[in-house]
Each structure stands twice: as structure tokens, then as C-alpha cells.
CSV table of C-alpha atoms in Angstrom, one decimal:
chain,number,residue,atom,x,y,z
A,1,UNK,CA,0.0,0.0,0.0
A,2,UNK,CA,2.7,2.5,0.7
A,3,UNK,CA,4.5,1.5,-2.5
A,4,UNK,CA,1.0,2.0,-4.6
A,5,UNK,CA,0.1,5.8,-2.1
A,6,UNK,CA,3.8,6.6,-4.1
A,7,UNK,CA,3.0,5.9,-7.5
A,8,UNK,CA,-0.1,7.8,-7.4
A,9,UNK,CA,1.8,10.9,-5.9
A,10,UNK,CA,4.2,10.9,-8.6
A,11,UNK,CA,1.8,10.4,-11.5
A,12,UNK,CA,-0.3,13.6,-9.1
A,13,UNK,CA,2.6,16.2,-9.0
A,14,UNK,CA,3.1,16.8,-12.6
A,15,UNK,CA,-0.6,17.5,-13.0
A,16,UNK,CA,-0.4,20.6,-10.3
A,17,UNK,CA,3.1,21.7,-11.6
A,18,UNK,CA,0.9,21.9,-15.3
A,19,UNK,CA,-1.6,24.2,-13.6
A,20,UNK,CA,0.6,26.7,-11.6
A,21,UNK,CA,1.2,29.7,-13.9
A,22,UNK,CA,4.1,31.5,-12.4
A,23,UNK,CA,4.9,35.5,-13.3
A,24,UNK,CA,8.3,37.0,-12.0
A,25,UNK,CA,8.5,40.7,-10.9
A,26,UNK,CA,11.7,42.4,-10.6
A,27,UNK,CA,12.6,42.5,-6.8
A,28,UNK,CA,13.5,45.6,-7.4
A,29,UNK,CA,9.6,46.8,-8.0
A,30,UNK,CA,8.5,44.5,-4.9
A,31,UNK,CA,8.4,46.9,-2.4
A,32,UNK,CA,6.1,49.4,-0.7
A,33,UNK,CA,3.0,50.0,-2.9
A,34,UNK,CA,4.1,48.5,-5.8
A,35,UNK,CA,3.6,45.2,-4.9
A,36,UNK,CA,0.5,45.3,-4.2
A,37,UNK,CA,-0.4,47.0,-7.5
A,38,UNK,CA,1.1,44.9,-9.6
A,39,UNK,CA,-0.5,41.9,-8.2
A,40,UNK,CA,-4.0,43.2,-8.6
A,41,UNK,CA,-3.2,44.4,-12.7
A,42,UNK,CA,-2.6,41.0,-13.5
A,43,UNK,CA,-4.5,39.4,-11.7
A,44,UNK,CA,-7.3,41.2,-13.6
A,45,UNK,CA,-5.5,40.9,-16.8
A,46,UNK,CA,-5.4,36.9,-16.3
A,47,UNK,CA,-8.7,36.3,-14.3
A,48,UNK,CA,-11.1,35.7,-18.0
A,49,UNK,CA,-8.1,33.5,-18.9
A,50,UNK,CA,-9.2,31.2,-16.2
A,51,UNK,CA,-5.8,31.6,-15.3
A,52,UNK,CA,-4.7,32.4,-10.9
A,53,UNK,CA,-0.9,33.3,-11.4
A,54,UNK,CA,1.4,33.0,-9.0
A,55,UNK,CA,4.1,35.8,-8.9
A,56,UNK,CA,7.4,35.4,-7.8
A,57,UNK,CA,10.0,38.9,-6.4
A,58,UNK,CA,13.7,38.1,-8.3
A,59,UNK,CA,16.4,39.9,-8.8
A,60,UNK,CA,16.0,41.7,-12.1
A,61,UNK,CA,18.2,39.6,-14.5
A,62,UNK,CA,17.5,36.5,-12.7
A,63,UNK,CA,14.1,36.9,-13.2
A,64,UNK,CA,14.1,37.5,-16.6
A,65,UNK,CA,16.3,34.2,-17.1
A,66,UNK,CA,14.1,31.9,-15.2
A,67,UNK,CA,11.4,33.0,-17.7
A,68,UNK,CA,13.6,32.5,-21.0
A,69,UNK,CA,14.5,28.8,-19.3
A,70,UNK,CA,10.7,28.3,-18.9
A,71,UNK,CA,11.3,27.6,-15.1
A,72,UNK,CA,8.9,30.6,-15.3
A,73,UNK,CA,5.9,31.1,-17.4
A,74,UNK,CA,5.3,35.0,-17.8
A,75,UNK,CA,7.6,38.1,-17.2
A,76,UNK,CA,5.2,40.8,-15.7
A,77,UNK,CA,6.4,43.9,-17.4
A,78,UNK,CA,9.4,45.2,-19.3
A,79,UNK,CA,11.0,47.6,-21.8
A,80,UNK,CA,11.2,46.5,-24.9
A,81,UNK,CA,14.9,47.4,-25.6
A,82,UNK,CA,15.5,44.7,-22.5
A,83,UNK,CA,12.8,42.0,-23.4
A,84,UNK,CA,14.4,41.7,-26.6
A,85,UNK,CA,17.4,40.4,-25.2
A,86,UNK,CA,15.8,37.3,-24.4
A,87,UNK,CA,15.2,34.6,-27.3
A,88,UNK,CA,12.4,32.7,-25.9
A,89,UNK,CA,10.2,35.5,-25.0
A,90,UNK,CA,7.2,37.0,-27.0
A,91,UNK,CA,6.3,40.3,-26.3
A,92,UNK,CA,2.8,40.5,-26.0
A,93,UNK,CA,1.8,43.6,-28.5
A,94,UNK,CA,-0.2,45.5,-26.5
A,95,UNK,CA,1.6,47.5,-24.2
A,96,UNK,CA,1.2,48.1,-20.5
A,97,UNK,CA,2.8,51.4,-20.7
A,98,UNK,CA,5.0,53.6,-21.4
A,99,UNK,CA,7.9,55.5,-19.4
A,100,UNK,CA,10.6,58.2,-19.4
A,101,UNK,CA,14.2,58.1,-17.3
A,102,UNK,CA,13.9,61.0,-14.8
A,103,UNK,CA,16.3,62.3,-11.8
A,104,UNK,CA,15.0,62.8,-8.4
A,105,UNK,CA,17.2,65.7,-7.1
A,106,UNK,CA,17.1,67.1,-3.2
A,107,UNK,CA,18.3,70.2,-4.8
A,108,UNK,CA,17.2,71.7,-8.5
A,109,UNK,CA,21.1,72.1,-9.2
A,110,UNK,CA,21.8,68.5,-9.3
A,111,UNK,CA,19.0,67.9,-11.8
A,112,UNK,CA,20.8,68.0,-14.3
A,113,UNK,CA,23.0,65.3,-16.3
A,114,UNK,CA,25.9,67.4,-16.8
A,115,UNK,CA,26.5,68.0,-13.1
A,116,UNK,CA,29.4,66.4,-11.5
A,117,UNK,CA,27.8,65.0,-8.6
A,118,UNK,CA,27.5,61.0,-9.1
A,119,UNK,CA,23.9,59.3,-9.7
A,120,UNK,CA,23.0,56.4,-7.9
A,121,UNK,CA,20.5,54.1,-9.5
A,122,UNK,CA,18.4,51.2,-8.1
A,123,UNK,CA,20.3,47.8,-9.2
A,124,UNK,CA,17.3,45.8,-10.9
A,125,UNK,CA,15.9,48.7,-13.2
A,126,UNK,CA,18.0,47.6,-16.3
A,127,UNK,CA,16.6,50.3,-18.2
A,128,UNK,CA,18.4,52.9,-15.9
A,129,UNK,CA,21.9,50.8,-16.2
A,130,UNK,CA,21.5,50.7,-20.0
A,131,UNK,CA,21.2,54.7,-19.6
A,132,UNK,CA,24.0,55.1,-18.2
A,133,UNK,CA,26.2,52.8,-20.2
A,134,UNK,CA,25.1,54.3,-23.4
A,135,UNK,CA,25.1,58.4,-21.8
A,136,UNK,CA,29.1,56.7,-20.1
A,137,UNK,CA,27.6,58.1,-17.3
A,138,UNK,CA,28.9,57.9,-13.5
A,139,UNK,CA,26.0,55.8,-12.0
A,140,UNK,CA,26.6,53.8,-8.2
A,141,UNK,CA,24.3,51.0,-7.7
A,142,UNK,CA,22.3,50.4,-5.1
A,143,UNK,CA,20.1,48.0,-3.9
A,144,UNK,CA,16.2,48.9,-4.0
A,145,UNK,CA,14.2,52.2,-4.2
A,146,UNK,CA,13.9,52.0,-0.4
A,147,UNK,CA,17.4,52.5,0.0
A,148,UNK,CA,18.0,55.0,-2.4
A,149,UNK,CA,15.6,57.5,-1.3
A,150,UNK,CA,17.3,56.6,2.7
A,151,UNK,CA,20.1,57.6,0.8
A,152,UNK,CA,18.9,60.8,-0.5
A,153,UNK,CA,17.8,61.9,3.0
A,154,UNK,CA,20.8,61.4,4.8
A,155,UNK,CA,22.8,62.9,1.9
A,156,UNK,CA,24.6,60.3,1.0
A,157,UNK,CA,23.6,61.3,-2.6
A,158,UNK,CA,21.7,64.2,-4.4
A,159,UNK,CA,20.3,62.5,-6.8
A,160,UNK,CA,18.6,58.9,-8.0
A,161,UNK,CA,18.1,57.9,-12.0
A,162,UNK,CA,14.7,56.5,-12.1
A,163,UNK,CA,11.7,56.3,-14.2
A,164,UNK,CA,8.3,58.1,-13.8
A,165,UNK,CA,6.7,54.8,-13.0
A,166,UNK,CA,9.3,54.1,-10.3
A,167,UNK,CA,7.1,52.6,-6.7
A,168,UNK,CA,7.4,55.9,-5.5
A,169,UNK,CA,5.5,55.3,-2.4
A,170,UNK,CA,8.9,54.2,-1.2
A,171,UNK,CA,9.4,57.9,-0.3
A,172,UNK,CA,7.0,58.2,2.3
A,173,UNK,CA,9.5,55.9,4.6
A,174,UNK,CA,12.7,58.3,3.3
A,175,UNK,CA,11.9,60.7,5.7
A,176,UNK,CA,11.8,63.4,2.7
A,177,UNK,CA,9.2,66.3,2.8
A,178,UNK,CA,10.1,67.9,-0.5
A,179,UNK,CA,12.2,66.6,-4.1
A,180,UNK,CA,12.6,67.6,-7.2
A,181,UNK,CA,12.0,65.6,-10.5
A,182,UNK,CA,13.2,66.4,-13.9
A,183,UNK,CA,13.4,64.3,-17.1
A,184,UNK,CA,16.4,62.7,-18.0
A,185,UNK,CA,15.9,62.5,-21.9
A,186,UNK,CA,13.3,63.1,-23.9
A,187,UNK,CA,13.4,59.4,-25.0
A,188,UNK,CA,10.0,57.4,-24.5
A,189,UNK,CA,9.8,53.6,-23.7
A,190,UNK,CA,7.7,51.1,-24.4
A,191,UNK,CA,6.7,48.7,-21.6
A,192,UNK,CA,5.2,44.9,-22.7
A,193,UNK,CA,4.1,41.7,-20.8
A,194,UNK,CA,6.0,39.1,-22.0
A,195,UNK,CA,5.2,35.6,-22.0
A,196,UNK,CA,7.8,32.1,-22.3
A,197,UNK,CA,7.5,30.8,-25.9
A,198,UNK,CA,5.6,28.0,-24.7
A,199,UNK,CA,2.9,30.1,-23.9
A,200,UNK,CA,2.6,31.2,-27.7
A,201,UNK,CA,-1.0,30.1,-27.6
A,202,UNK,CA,-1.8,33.1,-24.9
A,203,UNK,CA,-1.1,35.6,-26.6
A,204,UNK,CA,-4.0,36.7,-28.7
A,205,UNK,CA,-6.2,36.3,-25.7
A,206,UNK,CA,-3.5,38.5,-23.2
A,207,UNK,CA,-4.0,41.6,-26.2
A,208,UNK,CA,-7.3,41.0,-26.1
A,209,UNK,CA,-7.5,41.6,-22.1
A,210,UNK,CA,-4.8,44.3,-21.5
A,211,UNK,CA,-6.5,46.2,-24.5
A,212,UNK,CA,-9.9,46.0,-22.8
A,213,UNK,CA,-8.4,46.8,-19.7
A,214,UNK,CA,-6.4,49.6,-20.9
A,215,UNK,CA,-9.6,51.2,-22.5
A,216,UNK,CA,-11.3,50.9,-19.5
A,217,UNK,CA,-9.1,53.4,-17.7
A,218,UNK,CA,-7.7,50.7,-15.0
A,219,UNK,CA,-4.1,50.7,-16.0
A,220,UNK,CA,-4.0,54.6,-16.2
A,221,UNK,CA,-5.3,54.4,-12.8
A,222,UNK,CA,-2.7,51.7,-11.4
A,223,UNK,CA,0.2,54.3,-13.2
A,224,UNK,CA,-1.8,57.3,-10.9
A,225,UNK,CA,-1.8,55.4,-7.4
A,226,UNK,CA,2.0,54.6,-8.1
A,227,UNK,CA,2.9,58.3,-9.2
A,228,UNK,CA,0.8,60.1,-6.5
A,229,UNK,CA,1.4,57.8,-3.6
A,230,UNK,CA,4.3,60.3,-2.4
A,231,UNK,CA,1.6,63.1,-1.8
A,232,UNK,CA,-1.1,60.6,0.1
A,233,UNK,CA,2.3,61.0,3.4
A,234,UNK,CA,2.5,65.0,2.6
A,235,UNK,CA,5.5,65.1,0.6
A,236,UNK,CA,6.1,67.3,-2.3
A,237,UNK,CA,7.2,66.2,-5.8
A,238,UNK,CA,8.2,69.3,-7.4
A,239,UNK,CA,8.8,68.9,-11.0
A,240,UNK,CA,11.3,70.7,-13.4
A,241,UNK,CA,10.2,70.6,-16.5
């Protein structure tokens, strides 16, 4: 009996594995109020699927690898520039969003590239690292958006590279009251779900969902909550454009 109670385990296990649908999220979005936003969007966006995906925090790159391995199913969101470094993804072709590089500055001076004072950037936004390789810009690393605004209010640094889509309810536990934004470059980006090759047969139905969903005002209104969650603590985000 325990020898048969085996047998039917095994032949149980792959069925579940078949059935859990796993999304990774750069770790470095994970925190504060983004988390929870980004849950809920795709939760919604895979609900009429018939589809309850699980979501897993990684590091940035290795996130994005697990996908391309298929040890993952889905990558949650992405610049295309960076998706397209992966072979066995496929962008789905609507987009989520889109966003622009900008500097949070304690001080309008330092909001601006040419200064000489060093940026720091958050480790897992690879679209900020690819800015700074391609501008051969000074740019120091560090770990998540939590710690870079800490950062900024002990002045440790004036200044983060981020992008206007960045979990900035992080800066209500900075300590800050008041900072100053201005865009980095002019330069748009297009942000995409991507899904594992193997998941080909999603696709049409995922454009079909984020475009309803987009036309129905909720991702415009998951962009707001991120972008205006600094102001719900009383801080200022006084832009420079």
C-alpha cells in the first residue's frame, strides 16, 4: 500500500506543476506600494483567462532568465529594448505602458546630467543601467528604491536615476518632505508583458485583455496610485520641467 500511495503521488505532482502559472516581478519593484499594484493588474489581466498566477520577487536579471529557461511562465512587465534580449520571449503587443528616465534631485542644481555630482540608481531597473552605459555616465548601484531614497535623505547622494513609473511610495518611509524631479531624456519607452515561448497560444487572448483593460481606464489608474502615492504622506514632488 505505501509503494501504490507513491505511485499515485508521482503520477499527481506533474498534473499541479501543469496548472501553476508563475509571473516574475523584478525584486526591485517588490516593495512598498508596488507590490500590491502589480498583483491586482494582473491578476485582472489573467482572471477571464481562467488563469490564478502566482508571482514570484527576483532579482531583475535573474528573473528574466528563469522566464527565458521556462522555469517561469510570464515576465510581468518590461522595456522592450530589454525583453528583446531574451530569445524565448514574446512580447505581448499590446503595451502596458510607457515611461521616461527622470532624476529625483534634493536640490534643482543637481537635476541636471551634466553636473558632476554621481547618480545612484536602483540595481534591478536595467533600463536605468543601459542609460548610463550608453550616456558613459557615473551611475553607483544600489540596492532597491527604499534605500536610495534613505540615501537621499541622509545625503549620502543628491540625486537617483529612475523612471516616472518608479514605486514611489517608497518615499514616504525616506523621511523626505520635498524633491525635485526632472526628465532625464526626452526618450519614451515602451513597456510589454512578456510571456515564455511556450505560452505562444496566450497571446492573442492577453491583447485582447490588457487592451480591454487599458480602454477601461484601470491601468491609467494603477500608473496614478503609483505616481501620487508620495503626496497621500505629505510630501512634495516638485517637477522641473
Amino acid at each position: 500500500m505505501p509503494r501504490t500511495l507513491i505511485l499515485l503521488t508521482l503520477l499527481w505532482l506533474p498534473v499541479v506543476d501543469a496548472n501553476t502559472y508563475r509571473i516574475n516581478v523584478s525584486e526591485a519593484l517588490s516593495y512598498s506600494l508596488g507590490q500590491q499594484q502589480i498583483i491586482a493588474m494582473f491578476s485582472a489581466i489573467y482572471a477571464p483567462l481562467g488563469i490564478q498566477p502566482e508571482f514570484e520577487f527576483l532579482p531583475s536579471e535573474r528573473g528574466l532568465q528563469l522566464v527565458n529557461d521556462a522555469e517561469l511562465d510570464a515576465e510581468a512587465g518590461r522595456v522592450d529594448l530589454i525583453g528583446a534580449r531574451y530569445d524565448n520571449l514574446i512580447a505581448v503587443p499590446v503595451p502596458l505602458s510607457e515611461l521616461r528616465l527622470m532624476l529625483l534631485c534634493t536640490d534643482p542644481q543637481y537635476c541636471d546630467l551634466a553636473h558632476e555630482t554621481d547618480l545612484a540608481i536602483i540595481a534591478g531597473n536595467l533600463i536605468t543601467v543601459w542609460f548610463c552605459e550608453q550616456r558613459q555616465l557615473n551611475c553607483n548601484r544600489v540596492q532597491n528604491d527604499i534605500s536610495a531614497y534613505q540615501a537621499l535623505s541622509r545625503g549620502r547622494v543628491s540625486r537617483i536615476l529612475a523612471t516616472d513609473k518608479y514605486a514611489l511610495g517608497s518615499l514616504c518611509e525616506s523621511g523626505l518632505s520635498t524633491l525635485y524631479s526632472k526628465a532625464a531624456s526626452a526618450r519614451t519607452f515602451t513597456i510589454y508583458h512578456y510571456v515564455h515561448k511556450k505560452h505562444q497560444a496566450l497571446v492573442p487572448k492577453l491583447s485582447a485583455q490588457i487592451k480591454a483593460i487599458s480602454q477601461s481606464g484601470q491601468l491609467k489608474q494603477y500608473a496614478e496610485r503609483l505616481h501620487n502615492a508620495f503626496s497621500q504622506c505629505q510630501g512634495q514632488l516638485i517637477s522641473l520641467d
